[in-house]
PDB file of C-alpha atoms in Angstrom:
ATOM      1  CA  UNK A 975      14.890  48.945 -38.607  1.00  0.00           C
ATOM      2  CA  UNK A 976      16.027  46.317 -36.090  1.00  0.00           C
ATOM      3  CA  UNK A 977      19.706  45.436 -36.084  1.00  0.00           C
ATOM      4  CA  UNK A 978      20.489  41.769 -36.803  1.00  0.00           C
ATOM      5  CA  UNK A 979      22.224  39.960 -33.925  1.00  0.00           C
ATOM      6  CA  UNK A 980      25.933  39.439 -34.394  1.00  0.00           C
ATOM      7  CA  UNK A 981      27.373  35.891 -34.543  1.00  0.00           C
ATOM      8  CA  UNK A 982      28.777  36.432 -31.070  1.00  0.00           C
ATOM      9  CA  UNK A 983      25.348  37.318 -29.671  1.00  0.00           C
ATOM     10  CA  UNK A 984      23.773  34.350 -31.426  1.00  0.00           C
ATOM     11  CA  UNK A 985      26.350  32.020 -29.836  1.00  0.00           C
ATOM     12  CA  UNK A 986      25.613  33.491 -26.410  1.00  0.00           C
ATOM     13  CA  UNK A 987      21.889  32.981 -26.990  1.00  0.00           C
ATOM     14  CA  UNK A 988      22.357  29.349 -27.966  1.00  0.00           C
ATOM     15  CA  UNK A 989      24.615  28.766 -24.966  1.00  0.00           C
ATOM     16  CA  UNK A 990      22.033  30.325 -22.648  1.00  0.00           C
ATOM     17  CA  UNK A 991      19.223  28.177 -24.061  1.00  0.00           C
ATOM     18  CA  UNK A 992      21.378  25.055 -23.842  1.00  0.00           C
ATOM     19  CA  UNK A 993      22.343  25.824 -20.238  1.00  0.00           C
ATOM     20  CA  UNK A 994      18.713  26.446 -19.297  1.00  0.00           C
ATOM     21  CA  UNK A 995      17.605  23.190 -20.877  1.00  0.00           C
ATOM     22  CA  UNK A 996      20.404  21.313 -19.102  1.00  0.00           C
ATOM     23  CA  UNK A 997      19.369  22.758 -15.734  1.00  0.00           C
ATOM     24  CA  UNK A 998      15.764  21.661 -16.326  1.00  0.00           C
ATOM     25  CA  UNK A 999      16.834  18.151 -17.366  1.00  0.00           C
ATOM     26  CA  UNK A1000      19.084  17.795 -14.312  1.00  0.00           C
ATOM     27  CA  UNK A1001      16.269  18.962 -12.048  1.00  0.00           C
ATOM     28  CA  UNK A1002      13.847  16.448 -13.569  1.00  0.00           C
ATOM     29  CA  UNK A1003      16.443  13.664 -13.327  1.00  0.00           C
ATOM     30  CA  UNK A1004      17.112  14.521  -9.694  1.00  0.00           C
ATOM     31  CA  UNK A1005      13.411  14.462  -8.910  1.00  0.00           C
ATOM     32  CA  UNK A1006      12.973  11.072 -10.551  1.00  0.00           C
ATOM     33  CA  UNK A1007      15.951   9.647  -8.658  1.00  0.00           C
ATOM     34  CA  UNK A1008      14.556  10.879  -5.351  1.00  0.00           C
ATOM     35  CA  UNK A1009      11.147   9.400  -6.149  1.00  0.00           C
ATOM     36  CA  UNK A1010      12.739   6.082  -7.141  1.00  0.00           C
ATOM     37  CA  UNK A1011      14.886   5.847  -4.045  1.00  0.00           C
ATOM     38  CA  UNK A1012      12.239   6.946  -1.560  1.00  0.00           C
ATOM     39  CA  UNK A1013       9.275   5.188  -3.151  1.00  0.00           C
ATOM     40  CA  UNK A1014       7.466   8.546  -3.216  1.00  0.00           C
ATOM     41  CA  UNK A1015       4.028   9.135  -4.657  1.00  0.00           C
ATOM     42  CA  UNK A1016       5.541  10.390  -7.915  1.00  0.00           C
ATOM     43  CA  UNK A1017       7.078   7.078  -9.025  1.00  0.00           C
ATOM     44  CA  UNK A1018       5.339   3.751  -9.699  1.00  0.00           C
ATOM     45  CA  UNK A1019       7.310   1.565  -7.298  1.00  0.00           C
ATOM     46  CA  UNK A1020       4.700  -1.224  -7.279  1.00  0.00           C
ATOM     47  CA  UNK A1021       2.752  -3.210  -9.823  1.00  0.00           C
ATOM     48  CA  UNK A1022      -0.345  -5.377  -9.625  1.00  0.00           C
ATOM     49  CA  UNK A1023      -1.165  -7.820 -12.409  1.00  0.00           C
ATOM     50  CA  UNK A1024      -4.177  -9.910 -13.238  1.00  0.00           C
ATOM     51  CA  UNK A1025      -4.252 -13.483 -11.984  1.00  0.00           C
ATOM     52  CA  UNK A1026      -5.964 -14.526 -15.222  1.00  0.00           C
ATOM     53  CA  UNK A1027      -2.955 -14.115 -17.540  1.00  0.00           C
ATOM     54  CA  UNK A1028      -4.853 -11.548 -19.607  1.00  0.00           C
ATOM     55  CA  UNK A1029      -2.076  -8.948 -19.559  1.00  0.00           C
ATOM     56  CA  UNK A1030      -4.000  -6.483 -17.405  1.00  0.00           C
ATOM     57  CA  UNK A1031      -1.796  -4.573 -14.958  1.00  0.00           C
ATOM     58  CA  UNK A1032      -1.557  -1.266 -13.088  1.00  0.00           C
ATOM     59  CA  UNK A1033       1.284   0.611 -11.426  1.00  0.00           C
ATOM     60  CA  UNK A1034       1.203   2.508  -8.140  1.00  0.00           C
ATOM     61  CA  UNK A1035       3.664   4.229  -5.837  1.00  0.00           C
ATOM     62  CA  UNK A1036       4.795   2.423  -2.699  1.00  0.00           C
ATOM     63  CA  UNK A1037       2.751   4.928  -0.669  1.00  0.00           C
ATOM     64  CA  UNK A1038      -0.420   4.233  -2.644  1.00  0.00           C
ATOM     65  CA  UNK A1039       0.069   0.475  -2.366  1.00  0.00           C
ATOM     66  CA  UNK A1040       0.684   0.615   1.379  1.00  0.00           C
ATOM     67  CA  UNK A1041      -2.544   2.592   1.859  1.00  0.00           C
ATOM     68  CA  UNK A1042      -4.393   0.134  -0.360  1.00  0.00           C
ATOM     69  CA  UNK A1043      -3.079  -2.759   1.742  1.00  0.00           C
ATOM     70  CA  UNK A1044      -4.326  -1.047   4.890  1.00  0.00           C
ATOM     71  CA  UNK A1045      -7.785  -0.562   3.375  1.00  0.00           C
ATOM     72  CA  UNK A1046      -7.934  -4.238   2.374  1.00  0.00           C
ATOM     73  CA  UNK A1047      -6.650  -5.462   5.749  1.00  0.00           C
ATOM     74  CA  UNK A1048      -9.172  -3.371   7.681  1.00  0.00           C
ATOM     75  CA  UNK A1049     -11.948  -4.754   5.477  1.00  0.00           C
ATOM     76  CA  UNK A1050     -11.066  -8.418   5.925  1.00  0.00           C
ATOM     77  CA  UNK A1051     -10.356  -7.827   9.604  1.00  0.00           C
ATOM     78  CA  UNK A1052     -13.978  -6.708   9.901  1.00  0.00           C
ATOM     79  CA  UNK A1053     -15.209  -9.702   7.956  1.00  0.00           C
ATOM     80  CA  UNK A1054     -16.161  -7.628   4.898  1.00  0.00           C
ATOM     81  CA  UNK A1055     -16.307  -9.446   1.524  1.00  0.00           C
ATOM     82  CA  UNK A1056     -13.927  -8.822  -1.359  1.00  0.00           C
ATOM     83  CA  UNK A1057     -16.576  -6.721  -3.115  1.00  0.00           C
ATOM     84  CA  UNK A1058     -16.581  -4.289  -0.189  1.00  0.00           C
ATOM     85  CA  UNK A1059     -12.797  -3.958  -0.458  1.00  0.00           C
ATOM     86  CA  UNK A1060     -13.088  -3.247  -4.196  1.00  0.00           C
ATOM     87  CA  UNK A1061     -15.670  -0.524  -3.528  1.00  0.00           C
ATOM     88  CA  UNK A1062     -13.473   1.019  -0.834  1.00  0.00           C
ATOM     89  CA  UNK A1063     -10.362   0.991  -3.044  1.00  0.00           C
ATOM     90  CA  UNK A1064     -12.192   2.528  -6.022  1.00  0.00           C
ATOM     91  CA  UNK A1065     -13.576   5.226  -3.733  1.00  0.00           C
ATOM     92  CA  UNK A1066     -10.144   6.093  -2.333  1.00  0.00           C
ATOM     93  CA  UNK A1067      -8.632   6.109  -5.821  1.00  0.00           C
ATOM     94  CA  UNK A1068     -11.178   8.687  -6.913  1.00  0.00           C
ATOM     95  CA  UNK A1069     -11.129  10.791  -3.761  1.00  0.00           C
ATOM     96  CA  UNK A1070      -7.387  10.965  -3.069  1.00  0.00           C
ATOM     97  CA  UNK A1071      -5.530   8.713  -5.527  1.00  0.00           C
ATOM     98  CA  UNK A1072      -4.789   6.561  -2.455  1.00  0.00           C
ATOM     99  CA  UNK A1073      -2.665   9.327  -0.913  1.00  0.00           C
ATOM    100  CA  UNK A1074      -3.420  10.424   2.653  1.00  0.00           C
ATOM    101  CA  UNK A1075      -3.769  14.124   1.849  1.00  0.00           C
ATOM    102  CA  UNK A1076      -4.388  16.788   4.481  1.00  0.00           C
ATOM    103  CA  UNK A1077      -6.609  18.989   2.331  1.00  0.00           C
ATOM    104  CA  UNK A1078      -9.597  18.860   0.001  1.00  0.00           C
ATOM    105  CA  UNK A1079     -12.897  20.508  -0.800  1.00  0.00           C
ATOM    106  CA  UNK A1080     -14.143  22.468   2.225  1.00  0.00           C
ATOM    107  CA  UNK A1081     -12.896  20.459   5.238  1.00  0.00           C
ATOM    108  CA  UNK A1082     -12.440  17.133   3.435  1.00  0.00           C
ATOM    109  CA  UNK A1083      -9.392  15.125   4.501  1.00  0.00           C
ATOM    110  CA  UNK A1084      -7.540  11.856   4.026  1.00  0.00           C
ATOM    111  CA  UNK A1085      -7.888   8.832   1.793  1.00  0.00           C
ATOM    112  CA  UNK A1086     -11.675   9.066   1.490  1.00  0.00           C
ATOM    113  CA  UNK A1087     -11.944  12.865   1.810  1.00  0.00           C
ATOM    114  CA  UNK A1088     -14.119  12.528   4.880  1.00  0.00           C
ATOM    115  CA  UNK A1089     -15.307  15.718   6.627  1.00  0.00           C
ATOM    116  CA  UNK A1090     -15.044  16.352  10.376  1.00  0.00           C
ATOM    117  CA  UNK A1091     -17.972  18.764  10.135  1.00  0.00           C
ATOM    118  CA  UNK A1092     -20.176  15.950   8.796  1.00  0.00           C
ATOM    119  CA  UNK A1093     -19.545  13.589  11.689  1.00  0.00           C
ATOM    120  CA  UNK A1094     -16.863  11.386  10.143  1.00  0.00           C
ATOM    121  CA  UNK A1095     -14.467  11.942  13.041  1.00  0.00           C
ATOM    122  CA  UNK A1096     -11.821  14.381  14.175  1.00  0.00           C
ATOM    123  CA  UNK A1097      -9.085  15.594  11.830  1.00  0.00           C
ATOM    124  CA  UNK A1098      -6.569  13.353  13.593  1.00  0.00           C
ATOM    125  CA  UNK A1099      -8.839  10.306  13.292  1.00  0.00           C
ATOM    126  CA  UNK A1100      -9.624  10.863   9.624  1.00  0.00           C
ATOM    127  CA  UNK A1101      -5.930  11.222   8.792  1.00  0.00           C
ATOM    128  CA  UNK A1102      -5.333   7.765  10.292  1.00  0.00           C
ATOM    129  CA  UNK A1103      -5.771   5.395   7.283  1.00  0.00           C
ATOM    130  CA  UNK A1104      -6.900   2.544   9.546  1.00  0.00           C
ATOM    131  CA  UNK A1105      -9.616   4.647  11.150  1.00  0.00           C
ATOM    132  CA  UNK A1106     -10.684   6.179   7.827  1.00  0.00           C
ATOM    133  CA  UNK A1107     -11.072   2.753   6.212  1.00  0.00           C
ATOM    134  CA  UNK A1108     -12.952   1.414   9.232  1.00  0.00           C
ATOM    135  CA  UNK A1109     -15.512   4.207   9.281  1.00  0.00           C
ATOM    136  CA  UNK A1110     -16.008   3.844   5.510  1.00  0.00           C
ATOM    137  CA  UNK A1111     -16.814   0.146   5.921  1.00  0.00           C
ATOM    138  CA  UNK A1112     -19.096   0.978   8.834  1.00  0.00           C
ATOM    139  CA  UNK A1113     -21.206   3.182   6.570  1.00  0.00           C
ATOM    140  CA  UNK A1114     -21.009   0.796   3.596  1.00  0.00           C
ATOM    141  CA  UNK A1115     -22.294  -2.103   5.687  1.00  0.00           C
ATOM    142  CA  UNK A1116     -25.482  -0.108   6.283  1.00  0.00           C
ATOM    143  CA  UNK A1117     -26.229   0.170   2.549  1.00  0.00           C
ATOM    144  CA  UNK A1118     -28.838  -2.483   1.739  1.00  0.00           C
ATOM    145  CA  UNK A1119     -27.648  -4.946  -0.890  1.00  0.00           C
ATOM    146  CA  UNK A1120     -24.439  -3.042  -1.617  1.00  0.00           C
ATOM    147  CA  UNK A1121     -22.738  -6.171  -2.999  1.00  0.00           C
ATOM    148  CA  UNK A1122     -25.278  -6.368  -5.820  1.00  0.00           C
ATOM    149  CA  UNK A1123     -25.322  -2.648  -6.588  1.00  0.00           C
ATOM    150  CA  UNK A1124     -23.167  -1.085  -9.316  1.00  0.00           C
ATOM    151  CA  UNK A1125     -19.934   0.056  -7.685  1.00  0.00           C
ATOM    152  CA  UNK A1126     -20.558   3.724  -8.359  1.00  0.00           C
ATOM    153  CA  UNK A1127     -24.005   3.509  -6.740  1.00  0.00           C
ATOM    154  CA  UNK A1128     -22.727   1.772  -3.613  1.00  0.00           C
ATOM    155  CA  UNK A1129     -19.847   4.230  -3.239  1.00  0.00           C
ATOM    156  CA  UNK A1130     -22.108   7.224  -3.745  1.00  0.00           C
ATOM    157  CA  UNK A1131     -24.522   6.105  -1.027  1.00  0.00           C
ATOM    158  CA  UNK A1132     -21.618   6.304   1.394  1.00  0.00           C
ATOM    159  CA  UNK A1133     -19.814   9.361   0.037  1.00  0.00           C
ATOM    160  CA  UNK A1134     -22.648  11.526  -1.329  1.00  0.00           C
ATOM    161  CA  UNK A1135     -20.268  13.097  -3.822  1.00  0.00           C
ATOM    162  CA  UNK A1136     -21.082  15.816  -6.318  1.00  0.00           C
ATOM    163  CA  UNK A1137     -19.667  13.547  -9.046  1.00  0.00           C
ATOM    164  CA  UNK A1138     -21.144  10.104  -8.331  1.00  0.00           C
ATOM    165  CA  UNK A1139     -20.349   8.645 -11.749  1.00  0.00           C
ATOM    166  CA  UNK A1140     -16.596   9.187 -11.233  1.00  0.00           C
ATOM    167  CA  UNK A1141     -16.107   6.097  -9.045  1.00  0.00           C
ATOM    168  CA  UNK A1142     -16.883   3.684 -11.875  1.00  0.00           C
ATOM    169  CA  UNK A1143     -13.741   4.493 -13.872  1.00  0.00           C
ATOM    170  CA  UNK A1144     -11.565   3.095 -11.089  1.00  0.00           C
ATOM    171  CA  UNK A1145     -13.304  -0.279 -10.871  1.00  0.00           C
ATOM    172  CA  UNK A1146     -10.828  -2.203 -13.096  1.00  0.00           C
ATOM    173  CA  UNK A1147      -7.723  -1.213 -11.115  1.00  0.00           C
ATOM    174  CA  UNK A1148      -9.560  -1.524  -7.790  1.00  0.00           C
ATOM    175  CA  UNK A1149     -10.642  -5.038  -8.766  1.00  0.00           C
ATOM    176  CA  UNK A1150      -7.048  -6.150  -9.432  1.00  0.00           C
ATOM    177  CA  UNK A1151      -5.792  -4.533  -6.234  1.00  0.00           C
ATOM    178  CA  UNK A1152      -8.578  -6.130  -4.233  1.00  0.00           C
ATOM    179  CA  UNK A1153      -7.914  -9.588  -5.649  1.00  0.00           C
ATOM    180  CA  UNK A1154      -4.235  -9.332  -4.689  1.00  0.00           C
ATOM    181  CA  UNK A1155      -4.659  -7.668  -1.308  1.00  0.00           C
ATOM    182  CA  UNK A1156      -7.385 -10.041  -0.110  1.00  0.00           C
ATOM    183  CA  UNK A1157      -5.319 -13.039  -1.239  1.00  0.00           C
ATOM    184  CA  UNK A1158      -7.734 -14.105  -3.943  1.00  0.00           C
ATOM    185  CA  UNK A1159      -5.029 -13.867  -6.629  1.00  0.00           C
ATOM    186  CA  UNK A1160      -1.660 -15.406  -5.690  1.00  0.00           C
ATOM    187  CA  UNK A1161       1.711 -13.767  -6.418  1.00  0.00           C
ATOM    188  CA  UNK A1162       0.190 -10.823  -8.308  1.00  0.00           C
ATOM    189  CA  UNK A1163       1.596  -7.861  -6.350  1.00  0.00           C
ATOM    190  CA  UNK A1164       5.238  -6.794  -6.389  1.00  0.00           C
ATOM    191  CA  UNK A1165       7.106  -3.649  -5.309  1.00  0.00           C
ATOM    192  CA  UNK A1166      10.607  -2.222  -5.540  1.00  0.00           C
ATOM    193  CA  UNK A1167      10.752  -2.284  -1.741  1.00  0.00           C
ATOM    194  CA  UNK A1168      13.570   0.260  -1.568  1.00  0.00           C
ATOM    195  CA  UNK A1169      13.945   1.207   2.116  1.00  0.00           C
ATOM    196  CA  UNK A1170      12.476   4.482   3.333  1.00  0.00           C
ATOM    197  CA  UNK A1171      15.422   6.141   5.090  1.00  0.00           C
ATOM    198  CA  UNK A1172      13.103   8.382   7.126  1.00  0.00           C
ATOM    199  CA  UNK A1173      11.627   5.433   9.006  1.00  0.00           C
ATOM    200  CA  UNK A1174      13.447   3.851  11.928  1.00  0.00           C
ATOM    201  CA  UNK A1175      10.765   1.395  13.081  1.00  0.00           C
ATOM    202  CA  UNK A1176      12.110  -1.833  11.597  1.00  0.00           C
ATOM    203  CA  UNK A1177      12.540  -5.373  12.858  1.00  0.00           C
ATOM    204  CA  UNK A1178      10.066  -8.042  14.013  1.00  0.00           C
ATOM    205  CA  UNK A1179       8.362  -5.851  16.606  1.00  0.00           C
ATOM    206  CA  UNK A1180       7.617  -3.221  13.959  1.00  0.00           C
ATOM    207  CA  UNK A1181       6.148  -5.883  11.647  1.00  0.00           C
ATOM    208  CA  UNK A1182       3.969  -7.187  14.466  1.00  0.00           C
ATOM    209  CA  UNK A1183       2.764  -3.694  15.399  1.00  0.00           C
ATOM    210  CA  UNK A1184       1.895  -2.882  11.786  1.00  0.00           C
ATOM    211  CA  UNK A1185      -0.037  -6.154  11.420  1.00  0.00           C
ATOM    212  CA  UNK A1186      -2.091  -5.378  14.525  1.00  0.00           C
ATOM    213  CA  UNK A1187      -2.645  -1.807  13.325  1.00  0.00           C
ATOM    214  CA  UNK A1188      -4.123  -2.926  10.002  1.00  0.00           C
ATOM    215  CA  UNK A1189      -5.755  -6.292  10.694  1.00  0.00           C
ATOM    216  CA  UNK A1190      -6.549  -5.958  14.386  1.00  0.00           C
ATOM    217  CA  UNK A1191      -5.233  -8.073  17.234  1.00  0.00           C
ATOM    218  CA  UNK A1192      -7.128 -11.138  16.018  1.00  0.00           C
ATOM    219  CA  UNK A1193      -4.570 -11.714  13.260  1.00  0.00           C
ATOM    220  CA  UNK A1194      -1.995 -12.596  15.930  1.00  0.00           C
ATOM    221  CA  UNK A1195      -4.271 -13.938  18.669  1.00  0.00           C
ATOM    222  CA  UNK A1196      -5.323 -16.811  16.456  1.00  0.00           C
ATOM    223  CA  UNK A1197      -1.736 -18.069  16.366  1.00  0.00           C
ATOM    224  CA  UNK A1198      -0.828 -17.496  19.993  1.00  0.00           C
ATOM    225  CA  UNK A1199       0.781 -14.183  18.991  1.00  0.00           C
ATOM    226  CA  UNK A1200       4.377 -14.570  20.088  1.00  0.00           C
ATOM    227  CA  UNK A1201       7.224 -12.819  18.324  1.00  0.00           C
ATOM    228  CA  UNK A1202      10.747 -13.330  19.691  1.00  0.00           C
ATOM    229  CA  UNK A1203      14.322 -13.159  18.543  1.00  0.00           C
ATOM    230  CA  UNK A1204      16.837 -10.648  17.204  1.00  0.00           C
ATOM    231  CA  UNK A1205      17.333  -9.118  20.613  1.00  0.00           C
ATOM    232  CA  UNK A1206      13.666  -8.415  21.328  1.00  0.00           C
ATOM    233  CA  UNK A1207      10.686 -10.290  22.667  1.00  0.00           C
ATOM    234  CA  UNK A1208       6.990  -9.513  22.485  1.00  0.00           C
ATOM    235  CA  UNK A1209       4.180 -11.723  23.655  1.00  0.00           C
ATOM    236  CA  UNK A1210       0.442 -11.500  23.388  1.00  0.00           C
ATOM    237  CA  UNK A1211      -1.201 -12.676  26.603  1.00  0.00           C
ATOM    238  CA  UNK A1212      -3.910 -14.462  24.658  1.00  0.00           C
ATOM    239  CA  UNK A1213      -3.689 -18.262  24.716  1.00  0.00           C
ATOM    240  CA  UNK A1214      -6.362 -18.705  22.080  1.00  0.00           C
ATOM    241  CA  UNK A1215      -5.614 -21.734  19.929  1.00  0.00           C
ATOM    242  CA  UNK A1216      -1.942 -21.518  20.816  1.00  0.00           C
ATOM    243  CA  UNK A1217      -1.626 -25.279  21.224  1.00  0.00           C
ATOM    244  CA  UNK A1218      -3.091 -26.145  17.846  1.00  0.00           C
ATOM    245  CA  UNK A1219      -1.161 -23.621  15.757  1.00  0.00           C
ATOM    246  CA  UNK A1220       2.518 -22.595  15.880  1.00  0.00           C
ATOM    247  CA  UNK A1221       3.119 -19.046  17.101  1.00  0.00           C
ATOM    248  CA  UNK A1222       4.595 -16.313  14.884  1.00  0.00           C
ATOM    249  CA  UNK A1223       8.316 -16.353  15.548  1.00  0.00           C
ATOM    250  CA  UNK A1224      11.421 -14.409  14.652  1.00  0.00           C
ATOM    251  CA  UNK A1225      14.999 -15.592  14.416  1.00  0.00           C
ATOM    252  CA  UNK A1226      18.217 -13.710  13.778  1.00  0.00           C
ATOM    253  CA  UNK A1227      20.196 -14.471  10.635  1.00  0.00           C
ATOM    254  CA  UNK A1228      23.240 -12.285  10.157  1.00  0.00           C
ATOM    255  CA  UNK A1229      22.057  -8.682  10.133  1.00  0.00           C
ATOM    256  CA  UNK A1230      18.423  -9.608   9.508  1.00  0.00           C
ATOM    257  CA  UNK A1231      15.455 -11.133  11.322  1.00  0.00           C
ATOM    258  CA  UNK A1232      13.027 -13.684   9.904  1.00  0.00           C
ATOM    259  CA  UNK A1233       9.431 -13.403  11.070  1.00  0.00           C
ATOM    260  CA  UNK A1234       7.213 -16.404  10.392  1.00  0.00           C
ATOM    261  CA  UNK A1235       3.433 -16.013  10.385  1.00  0.00           C
ATOM    262  CA  UNK A1236       1.801 -19.456  10.551  1.00  0.00           C
ATOM    263  CA  UNK A1237      -1.062 -20.126   8.135  1.00  0.00           C
ATOM    264  CA  UNK A1238      -3.493 -22.974   8.717  1.00  0.00           C
ATOM    265  CA  UNK A1239      -3.783 -25.721   6.157  1.00  0.00           C
ATOM    266  CA  UNK A1240      -6.442 -24.784   3.615  1.00  0.00           C
ATOM    267  CA  UNK A1241      -6.081 -21.037   4.326  1.00  0.00           C
ATOM    268  CA  UNK A1242      -3.999 -20.201   1.259  1.00  0.00           C
ATOM    269  CA  UNK A1243      -5.976 -17.031   0.638  1.00  0.00           C
ATOM    270  CA  UNK A1244      -5.068 -15.725   4.102  1.00  0.00           C
ATOM    271  CA  UNK A1245      -1.435 -16.577   3.424  1.00  0.00           C
ATOM    272  CA  UNK A1246      -1.336 -14.614   0.190  1.00  0.00           C
ATOM    273  CA  UNK A1247      -3.046 -11.654   1.776  1.00  0.00           C
ATOM    274  CA  UNK A1248      -0.381 -11.554   4.488  1.00  0.00           C
ATOM    275  CA  UNK A1249       2.394 -12.020   1.911  1.00  0.00           C
ATOM    276  CA  UNK A1250       1.091  -9.226  -0.323  1.00  0.00           C
ATOM    277  CA  UNK A1251       0.560  -6.994   2.711  1.00  0.00           C
ATOM    278  CA  UNK A1252       4.230  -7.474   3.635  1.00  0.00           C
ATOM    279  CA  UNK A1253       5.333  -6.555   0.106  1.00  0.00           C
ATOM    280  CA  UNK A1254       3.127  -3.447   0.154  1.00  0.00           C
ATOM    281  CA  UNK A1255       4.739  -2.382   3.452  1.00  0.00           C
ATOM    282  CA  UNK A1256       8.263  -3.400   2.449  1.00  0.00           C
ATOM    283  CA  UNK A1257       9.583   0.134   2.061  1.00  0.00           C
ATOM    284  CA  UNK A1258       8.560   1.526   5.447  1.00  0.00           C
ATOM    285  CA  UNK A1259       9.313  -1.694   7.355  1.00  0.00           C
ATOM    286  CA  UNK A1260      12.576  -2.365   5.463  1.00  0.00           C
ATOM    287  CA  UNK A1261      11.407  -5.846   4.459  1.00  0.00           C
ATOM    288  CA  UNK A1262      13.932  -7.542   2.183  1.00  0.00           C
ATOM    289  CA  UNK A1263      12.239 -10.833   1.268  1.00  0.00           C
ATOM    290  CA  UNK A1264       8.821 -12.432   1.568  1.00  0.00           C
ATOM    291  CA  UNK A1265       8.155 -16.094   0.845  1.00  0.00           C
ATOM    292  CA  UNK A1266       5.045 -18.216   0.904  1.00  0.00           C
ATOM    293  CA  UNK A1267       3.784 -21.433  -0.704  1.00  0.00           C
ATOM    294  CA  UNK A1268       7.072 -22.085  -2.523  1.00  0.00           C
ATOM    295  CA  UNK A1269       7.275 -18.574  -4.021  1.00  0.00           C
ATOM    296  CA  UNK A1270       9.496 -15.651  -3.032  1.00  0.00           C
ATOM    297  CA  UNK A1271       9.629 -11.889  -3.601  1.00  0.00           C
ATOM    298  CA  UNK A1272      12.818  -9.870  -3.036  1.00  0.00           C
ATOM    299  CA  UNK A1273      13.262  -6.102  -2.628  1.00  0.00           C
ATOM    300  CA  UNK A1274      14.463  -4.334  -5.747  1.00  0.00           C
ATOM    301  CA  UNK A1275      12.597  -6.655  -8.112  1.00  0.00           C
ATOM    302  CA  UNK A1276       9.359  -4.820  -8.929  1.00  0.00           C
ATOM    303  CA  UNK A1277       9.580  -5.819 -12.585  1.00  0.00           C
ATOM    304  CA  UNK A1278      10.127  -9.505 -11.841  1.00  0.00           C
ATOM    305  CA  UNK A1279       7.407 -11.982 -10.889  1.00  0.00           C
ATOM    306  CA  UNK A1280       7.484 -13.996  -7.678  1.00  0.00           C
ATOM    307  CA  UNK A1281       9.926 -16.802  -8.347  1.00  0.00           C
ATOM    308  CA  UNK A1282       9.857 -20.408  -7.226  1.00  0.00           C
ATOM    309  CA  UNK A1283      12.114 -21.322  -4.319  1.00  0.00           C
ATOM    310  CA  UNK A1284      14.024 -24.523  -3.670  1.00  0.00           C
ATOM    311  CA  UNK A1285      13.022 -24.406  -0.015  1.00  0.00           C
ATOM    312  CA  UNK A1286       9.887 -26.326   0.824  1.00  0.00           C
ATOM    313  CA  UNK A1287       6.946 -24.428   2.275  1.00  0.00           C
ATOM    314  CA  UNK A1288       6.974 -24.217   6.074  1.00  0.00           C
ATOM    315  CA  UNK A1289       3.241 -23.652   6.492  1.00  0.00           C
ATOM    316  CA  UNK A1290       3.521 -19.924   6.890  1.00  0.00           C
ATOM    317  CA  UNK A1291       4.550 -16.570   5.498  1.00  0.00           C
ATOM    318  CA  UNK A1292       8.237 -15.817   6.062  1.00  0.00           C
ATOM    319  CA  UNK A1293       9.237 -12.146   6.229  1.00  0.00           C
ATOM    320  CA  UNK A1294      12.925 -11.214   6.257  1.00  0.00           C
ATOM    321  CA  UNK A1295      13.436  -7.721   7.643  1.00  0.00           C
ATOM    322  CA  UNK A1296      16.323  -5.591   8.827  1.00  0.00           C
ATOM    323  CA  UNK A1297      17.007  -5.625  12.515  1.00  0.00           C
ATOM    324  CA  UNK A1298      15.834  -2.640  14.504  1.00  0.00           C
ATOM    325  CA  UNK A1299      18.531  -0.172  15.497  1.00  0.00           C
ATOM    326  CA  UNK A1300      20.182  -1.262  18.741  1.00  0.00           C
ATOM    327  CA  UNK A1301      19.351  -4.970  18.340  1.00  0.00           C
ATOM    328  CA  UNK A1302      22.153  -7.499  18.422  1.00  0.00           C
TER     329      UNK A1302
END
């Protein structure tokens, strides 16, 4: 016959269970704090809403949103339509959850789980989100009538997946992301924008370099491509259309720099794409505020919509970012 535990032993058992539960709760809380502060893939960080006031919305981490913005920028930089961007985003959501992973089935890698052994590129190339998106669009453009095909069919003709029907389930969220990140839907993307402490490339030069990385040099060439101020100066040698359109500029204000990206009259969609791109990259580039067309987003306000500003529109997207280390 088993001996019943004494009251003293029962108290010790309860204390042990309580202590164990407390340790687990503290560990979970610590993990959530880290994810919140760093904008890691585990926490939402960003939200995209429908531009139709139908209540539809989806949440993503800052990392996922930044990768989505790159995919959209590469697509529009290549002249691909919004439908192509939606297909690309749905594909990446299914293949990697929009996280640039270094593993997968067999030798699959990156956002689209592309395989070096199948001619998609080297491991280094495939793990570059800009390259990966570009080569995806290159293959998609060769699919006859892809814009009229069901999304899952178009994606499968590029990917040749063992689960072709899986892409369709991501179409709703990909559609909202695409509308925001191509500028079709105004003021529909917002992020916490909490600065990534592991990144040191901040300031106007970093913003310019990231724009060129994602959109291609044309995005700056069309405006004369000059970024100056805050202790640094960068110029694009291209003179294309410089006289007709103001050049991107940066000015120092306190401890920050303001980068202005001119947007031509009637190009509101381009303006909102650039504004949403800046919000999506706010964590890594330490962007504090983005304003365009009388609306402004501020870091730390993921749950708040873009708010109206008293300042009149200046014909461009204004990006307020921290100065780069060493700038005066």
